[in-house]
Amino acid sequence: METEGYVLVKKRGVIKGEVQASMKNKDYKVTIYLDENLEIKNTECECPRGEFKCSHAAAIFIYGIHNLSRTDLECQWKRKRKAESVQSASQMFPAPPKKKDYSPLARDPSREDRMWLYSELKRYGKFTGTCWILSPEPQPATPLPIKTIEDIIYSEGFLMASTKEKQLEYLIENAKVEERTINVVSTLTAGQRNSPAWHQARRGRLTASNFGSVLQAKRVTPSLIKRLLGEYNLSGVKAIAWGQDNETEALKSFTNITNFTPVQTGLWLHESGVLGASPDGLVGDDSVIECKCPYTHRNATIKEACGHKDFYLEEKEGNYTLSTTHVYWHQCQGQMFLTKRKFCYFVVWTTKDSVVIKIERDESWEHNITILSDFYFHQLFPKITEGEL
């Protein structure tokens, strides 16, 4: 991958640039937002993977590290920098002079060689940082048979609505989805975090991982709204990263314990079109699976973890249950109702232990669907129309 185009830093800490993806000979515009310590807060890229993590942003940031001085005077930040051509990776990091007639490689690496290396690194999981940098250029998101929330609010019908009440009526009518469409979306968004379509489909919707936060909230606070709209970048939080990195281990543990193999799935929508759930997999015809890898108790047994008040499992005579007051309980119930399945296998994995709890759908929980939908329409959606998304 080579980088070309422009790089400039503004006073509030923004790096902008263009990256040429050599495999496709296509340019992508990249924006990197920095905090006061010049640490990355967020990135944007025009590529299909640009809404989450992409190698183009990494290329621009590496260039910035080596070419933007930390000792620039403050007044210089106010002055626009002249556009300059960005060096390629080979120019930025020139190889040391080679001895005559000597090469550590029998031949230049081909695309097939790079893909082999990528597949080998991928086997070691996300701990191998080079893996995602070497990953192939992502394909554009598969067109979805549903309207995104942004599609609706930017549509002519919504913009022509004369009052907020009529806008809400327009949303309610146009966000609805049929059962056949729900099944198609769940298939097209399989892969979840690695699927651009999944990110696109869930944006602006209320998802099961946040159901508990809404149902247990005593009042609607700005921080709650920000969390629900994904304004907090949690990718760098150790607990989140630990859970994502070890999800595969938890799934393997489940298979070893039960002899069941989960099937990958995507986003399941409620027929209202504003609620969604993404279980970690489907099991058979009547179950979903949800995995948790607690970072705080990562080196403890499940029994040891249950000795802490903050832990979500309860132990009695060697049997474990999930606390019905914890947000994970609402997440699991939401997944079962939206996928129309009867059971949820709740898997808790640590480096020392793992347990599988089979949770049955609680029919009395169903009234929460109405509560969550009303919250979305009357609390969350108005914030989206005000530009919070």
Coordinates of C-alpha atoms in Angstrom, one line a residue:
M1 CA 0.0 0.0 0.0
E2 CA 1.3 3.4 -0.9
T3 CA 0.2 6.8 0.4
E4 CA -0.2 9.8 -1.7
G5 CA -1.9 13.2 -1.4
Y6 CA -2.0 15.8 1.4
V7 CA -1.4 15.8 5.1
L8 CA -2.1 18.7 7.4
V9 CA -2.7 19.2 11.2
K10 CA -5.2 21.8 12.4
K11 CA -5.2 23.5 15.8
R12 CA -7.8 21.2 17.3
G13 CA -5.8 18.2 16.4
V14 CA -7.0 16.7 13.0
I15 CA -4.8 14.9 10.5
K16 CA -6.2 14.6 7.0
G17 CA -4.8 12.7 4.1
E18 CA -5.3 10.6 1.0
V19 CA -4.2 7.0 0.7
Q20 CA -3.8 5.1 -2.5
A21 CA -4.7 1.4 -2.1
S22 CA -2.2 -0.2 -4.5
M23 CA -4.1 -3.4 -4.9
K24 CA -7.1 -1.5 -6.3
N25 CA -5.3 1.7 -7.5
K26 CA -8.0 3.7 -5.7
D27 CA -7.7 6.7 -3.4
Y28 CA -9.4 7.0 0.0
K29 CA -9.7 10.2 2.0
V30 CA -8.8 9.7 5.7
T31 CA -9.4 11.9 8.8
I32 CA -7.8 11.2 12.2
Y33 CA -9.0 13.1 15.3
L34 CA -6.5 13.6 18.1
D35 CA -6.9 14.6 21.7
E36 CA -4.8 17.2 23.5
N37 CA -2.1 14.5 24.1
L38 CA -2.0 13.7 20.4
E39 CA -3.5 10.3 21.0
I40 CA -6.1 9.0 18.5
K41 CA -9.7 9.6 19.5
N42 CA -11.4 8.5 16.3
T43 CA -10.7 7.9 12.6
E44 CA -12.8 8.2 9.4
C45 CA -12.0 6.7 6.0
E46 CA -13.9 6.4 2.8
C47 CA -13.1 2.7 2.4
P48 CA -15.8 0.1 3.2
R49 CA -14.1 -0.7 6.5
G50 CA -13.6 3.0 7.3
E51 CA -16.3 3.2 10.0
F52 CA -14.3 0.9 12.3
K53 CA -10.6 -0.1 11.9
C54 CA -8.7 0.2 8.6
S55 CA -5.1 0.1 7.5
H56 CA -5.4 3.3 5.5
A57 CA -5.8 5.3 8.8
A58 CA -2.8 3.5 10.2
A59 CA -0.7 4.5 7.1
I60 CA -1.6 8.2 7.5
F61 CA -0.9 8.1 11.2
I62 CA 2.5 6.5 10.7
Y63 CA 3.3 9.2 8.1
G64 CA 2.2 11.8 10.6
I65 CA 4.5 10.4 13.4
H66 CA 7.5 10.7 11.1
N67 CA 6.8 13.9 9.3
L68 CA 4.9 16.2 11.7
S69 CA 7.0 17.9 14.4
R70 CA 5.8 17.9 18.0
T71 CA 7.8 21.1 18.6
D72 CA 6.0 23.2 16.0
L73 CA 5.2 26.6 17.4
E74 CA 1.5 27.1 18.3
C75 CA 1.1 30.0 15.8
Q76 CA 2.2 27.7 13.0
W77 CA -0.9 25.5 13.6
K78 CA -3.1 28.4 12.4
R79 CA -1.3 28.5 9.1
K80 CA -2.4 26.2 6.4
R81 CA 0.3 23.9 5.2
K82 CA 1.2 23.6 1.6
A83 CA 0.0 20.4 0.0
E84 CA 2.8 17.9 -0.3
S85 CA 3.2 14.5 -1.8
V86 CA 3.2 11.8 0.8
Q87 CA 6.0 9.3 0.7
S88 CA 5.4 5.6 0.1
A89 CA 6.1 3.1 2.9
S90 CA 9.3 2.0 1.1
Q91 CA 10.5 5.7 0.9
M92 CA 9.7 6.3 4.6
F93 CA 11.5 3.2 5.7
P94 CA 14.3 2.5 3.2
A95 CA 15.9 -0.9 3.4
P96 CA 19.5 -1.0 4.5
P97 CA 22.1 -1.2 1.7
K98 CA 22.4 -4.8 0.5
K99 CA 25.6 -6.6 0.0
K100 CA 26.3 -7.5 -3.6
D101 CA 24.9 -10.8 -4.7
Y102 CA 23.1 -11.3 -1.4
S103 CA 19.4 -11.4 -0.7
P104 CA 17.6 -13.1 2.2
L105 CA 14.8 -13.9 -0.2
A106 CA 15.0 -16.5 -2.9
R107 CA 12.6 -14.2 -4.9
D108 CA 10.4 -11.2 -4.5
P109 CA 7.2 -12.0 -2.4
S110 CA 4.1 -12.4 -4.6
R111 CA 0.5 -11.6 -3.7
E112 CA 0.0 -15.3 -2.9
D113 CA 2.9 -15.2 -0.5
R114 CA 1.4 -12.2 1.3
M115 CA -2.0 -13.9 1.5
W116 CA -0.4 -17.1 2.9
L117 CA 1.4 -15.0 5.6
Y118 CA -2.0 -13.3 6.4
S119 CA -3.8 -16.6 6.8
E120 CA -1.0 -17.9 9.1
L121 CA -1.0 -14.8 11.3
K122 CA -4.8 -14.9 11.4
R123 CA -4.7 -18.3 13.1
Y124 CA -3.1 -16.6 16.1
G125 CA -6.1 -14.3 16.6
K126 CA -6.2 -10.5 17.0
F127 CA -3.2 -10.4 19.3
T128 CA -1.1 -10.4 16.0
G129 CA -1.3 -6.7 15.1
T130 CA 0.3 -7.2 11.7
C131 CA -2.6 -9.4 10.6
W132 CA -5.2 -6.7 10.1
I133 CA -2.7 -4.4 8.3
L134 CA -2.0 -7.3 5.8
S135 CA -5.7 -8.1 5.4
P136 CA -7.1 -7.7 1.8
E137 CA -8.9 -4.6 0.7
P138 CA -12.5 -4.9 2.1
Q139 CA -15.3 -5.3 -0.4
P140 CA -18.0 -2.6 -0.4
A141 CA -20.9 -3.3 1.9
T142 CA -23.6 -5.6 0.4
P143 CA -26.7 -3.6 -0.4
L144 CA -29.2 -4.2 2.4
P145 CA -33.0 -4.6 1.7
I146 CA -33.8 -2.1 4.5
K147 CA -33.5 1.6 4.9
T148 CA -30.9 2.8 7.4
I149 CA -32.1 5.4 9.9
E150 CA -30.0 8.0 8.1
D151 CA -31.8 7.0 4.8
I152 CA -35.1 7.8 6.5
I153 CA -34.2 11.1 8.1
Y154 CA -32.6 12.4 4.9
S155 CA -35.4 11.3 2.6
E156 CA -37.7 13.8 1.0
G157 CA -40.8 12.6 2.8
F158 CA -39.2 13.1 6.2
L159 CA -37.8 16.5 5.4
M160 CA -41.1 17.6 4.0
A161 CA -42.9 16.7 7.3
S162 CA -44.1 19.9 8.8
T163 CA -44.0 18.9 12.5
K164 CA -42.0 16.6 14.7
E165 CA -45.1 14.5 15.2
K166 CA -45.4 14.0 11.5
Q167 CA -41.7 13.2 11.3
L168 CA -42.2 10.5 14.0
E169 CA -45.1 9.1 12.1
Y170 CA -43.0 8.9 9.0
L171 CA -40.2 7.1 10.8
I172 CA -42.6 4.6 12.4
E173 CA -44.1 3.7 9.1
N174 CA -40.9 3.6 7.0
A175 CA -38.7 1.7 9.6
K176 CA -41.0 -1.3 9.7
V177 CA -39.5 -4.6 8.4
E178 CA -41.2 -7.9 7.4
E179 CA -40.1 -11.2 8.8
R180 CA -38.6 -12.3 5.4
T181 CA -36.5 -9.2 5.3
I182 CA -35.3 -9.7 8.9
N183 CA -34.0 -13.1 8.0
V184 CA -32.2 -11.7 4.9
V185 CA -30.5 -8.9 7.0
S186 CA -29.3 -11.4 9.6
T187 CA -27.6 -13.4 6.8
L188 CA -26.1 -10.4 5.0
T189 CA -24.6 -9.0 8.3
A190 CA -23.0 -12.2 9.5
G191 CA -19.5 -11.6 10.6
Q192 CA -20.7 -8.6 12.7
R193 CA -17.6 -6.5 13.6
N194 CA -15.8 -7.6 10.4
S195 CA -18.9 -6.8 8.2
P196 CA -19.4 -3.3 6.9
A197 CA -23.0 -4.2 6.3
W198 CA -23.4 -5.0 10.0
H199 CA -22.1 -1.6 11.0
Q200 CA -24.3 0.1 8.5
A201 CA -27.4 -1.7 9.5
R202 CA -27.1 -1.2 13.3
R203 CA -26.1 2.5 13.1
G204 CA -28.8 4.6 14.7
R205 CA -30.7 1.6 16.1
L206 CA -31.0 0.5 19.7
T207 CA -29.3 -2.9 20.2
A208 CA -29.6 -5.6 22.8
S209 CA -26.3 -4.9 24.5
N210 CA -27.9 -1.6 25.6
F211 CA -31.4 -2.9 26.5
G212 CA -30.4 -3.3 30.2
S213 CA -28.9 0.2 30.4
V214 CA -32.2 1.7 29.1
L215 CA -34.5 -0.5 31.3
Q216 CA -32.5 0.2 34.4
A217 CA -32.0 3.9 33.9
K218 CA -33.7 6.1 36.5
R219 CA -33.4 9.1 34.2
V220 CA -32.2 9.9 30.7
T221 CA -28.7 11.5 30.9
P222 CA -26.5 12.9 28.2
S223 CA -23.9 10.2 28.8
L224 CA -26.6 7.5 28.3
I225 CA -27.6 9.0 25.0
K226 CA -24.0 9.3 23.9
R227 CA -23.3 5.6 24.8
L228 CA -26.5 4.5 23.0
L229 CA -25.5 6.4 19.8
G230 CA -22.0 5.0 19.9
E231 CA -20.2 8.3 20.5
Y232 CA -17.8 6.7 22.9
N233 CA -15.0 4.8 21.2
L234 CA -14.6 1.7 23.3
S235 CA -12.2 -0.2 21.0
G236 CA -9.3 0.8 23.2
V237 CA -10.9 -0.2 26.5
K238 CA -9.0 -3.3 27.8
A239 CA -12.1 -5.1 28.9
I240 CA -13.8 -4.7 25.5
A241 CA -10.6 -5.7 23.6
W242 CA -10.2 -8.7 25.9
G243 CA -13.7 -9.9 25.3
Q244 CA -13.4 -9.5 21.5
D245 CA -10.0 -11.2 21.3
N246 CA -11.1 -14.2 23.3
E247 CA -14.6 -14.8 21.9
T248 CA -13.3 -17.5 19.7
E249 CA -11.8 -19.3 22.7
A250 CA -15.2 -19.1 24.5
L251 CA -16.9 -20.6 21.5
K252 CA -14.4 -23.4 21.3
S253 CA -15.0 -24.1 25.0
F254 CA -18.7 -24.2 24.4
T255 CA -18.3 -26.8 21.7
N256 CA -15.9 -28.9 23.9
I257 CA -18.5 -28.9 26.7
T258 CA -21.7 -29.5 24.7
N259 CA -20.6 -31.0 21.4
F260 CA -22.7 -28.3 19.7
T261 CA -21.2 -26.1 17.0
P262 CA -22.6 -22.5 16.8
V263 CA -23.4 -21.0 13.4
Q264 CA -22.3 -17.5 12.7
T265 CA -25.1 -14.9 12.4
G266 CA -25.6 -11.2 12.1
L267 CA -28.0 -8.5 13.2
W268 CA -31.6 -9.5 13.9
L269 CA -34.1 -6.7 13.8
H270 CA -37.5 -6.3 15.6
E271 CA -40.4 -5.7 13.2
S272 CA -40.4 -2.1 14.3
G273 CA -37.1 -1.7 12.6
V274 CA -35.5 0.3 15.4
L275 CA -34.4 -2.5 17.8
G276 CA -31.7 -5.1 17.0
A277 CA -29.7 -7.9 18.5
S278 CA -26.5 -9.6 17.4
P279 CA -26.0 -12.9 19.3
D280 CA -22.6 -14.5 19.1
G281 CA -24.1 -17.4 17.2
L282 CA -27.1 -19.7 16.6
V283 CA -27.3 -23.2 18.1
G284 CA -29.7 -25.6 16.5
D285 CA -33.2 -24.4 15.7
D286 CA -34.2 -23.0 19.0
S287 CA -31.1 -21.4 20.7
V288 CA -28.7 -18.5 20.6
I289 CA -25.3 -18.2 22.2
E290 CA -23.8 -15.2 24.1
C291 CA -20.1 -15.3 25.3
K292 CA -18.5 -13.2 28.0
C293 CA -14.8 -13.1 28.9
P294 CA -14.5 -11.0 32.1
Y295 CA -11.3 -9.0 32.0
T296 CA -11.3 -8.3 35.8
H297 CA -11.5 -12.0 36.6
R298 CA -9.6 -13.3 33.6
N299 CA -7.1 -15.3 35.7
A300 CA -9.7 -16.7 38.2
T301 CA -11.9 -19.7 38.2
I302 CA -15.7 -19.1 37.9
K303 CA -16.2 -20.0 41.5
E304 CA -13.6 -17.5 42.6
A305 CA -15.2 -14.8 40.5
C306 CA -18.5 -15.5 42.1
G307 CA -17.0 -14.4 45.4
H308 CA -17.0 -10.8 44.1
K309 CA -20.1 -8.7 44.5
D310 CA -19.6 -7.1 41.0
F311 CA -19.8 -10.5 39.2
Y312 CA -22.9 -11.3 37.3
L313 CA -23.1 -15.0 38.0
E314 CA -24.5 -16.5 41.2
E315 CA -23.4 -19.9 42.6
K316 CA -25.4 -22.2 44.8
E317 CA -24.4 -25.8 45.5
G318 CA -22.1 -25.9 42.5
N319 CA -24.8 -24.6 40.1
Y320 CA -24.4 -21.2 38.4
T321 CA -27.1 -18.8 37.3
L322 CA -27.1 -15.4 35.7
S323 CA -28.4 -12.6 37.9
T324 CA -31.8 -11.5 36.6
T325 CA -31.0 -7.9 37.7
H326 CA -27.9 -7.6 35.5
V327 CA -27.8 -5.9 32.1
Y328 CA -26.6 -9.2 30.6
W329 CA -30.0 -10.8 31.5
H330 CA -31.8 -8.2 29.5
Q331 CA -29.3 -8.7 26.6
C332 CA -30.0 -12.4 26.5
Q333 CA -33.8 -12.0 26.7
G334 CA -33.7 -9.4 24.0
Q335 CA -31.7 -11.7 21.7
M336 CA -34.2 -14.6 22.3
F337 CA -37.2 -12.5 21.6
L338 CA -35.8 -10.8 18.5
T339 CA -34.5 -14.1 17.0
K340 CA -37.7 -15.9 18.1
R341 CA -35.7 -18.6 19.9
K342 CA -36.4 -20.3 23.2
F343 CA -33.0 -20.7 24.8
C344 CA -29.8 -18.8 25.2
Y345 CA -26.5 -20.5 26.0
F346 CA -24.6 -18.0 28.2
V347 CA -20.9 -18.8 28.2
V348 CA -18.4 -17.4 30.6
W349 CA -14.8 -18.0 29.8
T350 CA -11.6 -17.2 31.8
T351 CA -8.0 -18.5 31.3
K352 CA -8.7 -20.9 34.2
D353 CA -12.2 -22.0 33.7
S354 CA -15.4 -21.9 31.7
V355 CA -19.1 -22.5 32.3
V356 CA -22.2 -22.8 30.1
I357 CA -25.6 -21.7 31.5
K358 CA -28.7 -22.5 29.5
I359 CA -31.2 -19.7 30.0
E360 CA -34.9 -20.1 29.0
R361 CA -36.9 -17.3 27.5
D362 CA -39.0 -15.5 30.1
E363 CA -42.3 -14.7 28.5
S364 CA -43.0 -12.0 31.1
W365 CA -40.0 -10.0 29.7
E366 CA -41.8 -9.3 26.4
H367 CA -43.5 -6.1 27.7
N368 CA -40.0 -4.6 27.7
I369 CA -40.0 -4.5 23.9
T370 CA -42.8 -1.9 24.0
I371 CA -40.8 0.1 26.7
L372 CA -37.7 0.0 24.5
S373 CA -39.5 1.0 21.4
D374 CA -41.2 3.9 23.1
F375 CA -37.8 5.0 24.5
Y376 CA -36.3 5.0 21.0
F377 CA -39.1 6.9 19.4
H378 CA -39.6 9.6 22.1
Q379 CA -36.1 9.9 23.7
L380 CA -33.4 8.6 21.4
F381 CA -34.7 9.5 17.9
P382 CA -35.2 13.2 18.7
K383 CA -31.5 13.4 19.6
I384 CA -30.7 11.7 16.3
T385 CA -32.7 14.3 14.3
E386 CA -30.9 17.1 16.3
G387 CA -27.6 15.8 14.8
E388 CA -26.3 13.7 17.7
L389 CA -25.7 10.6 15.4

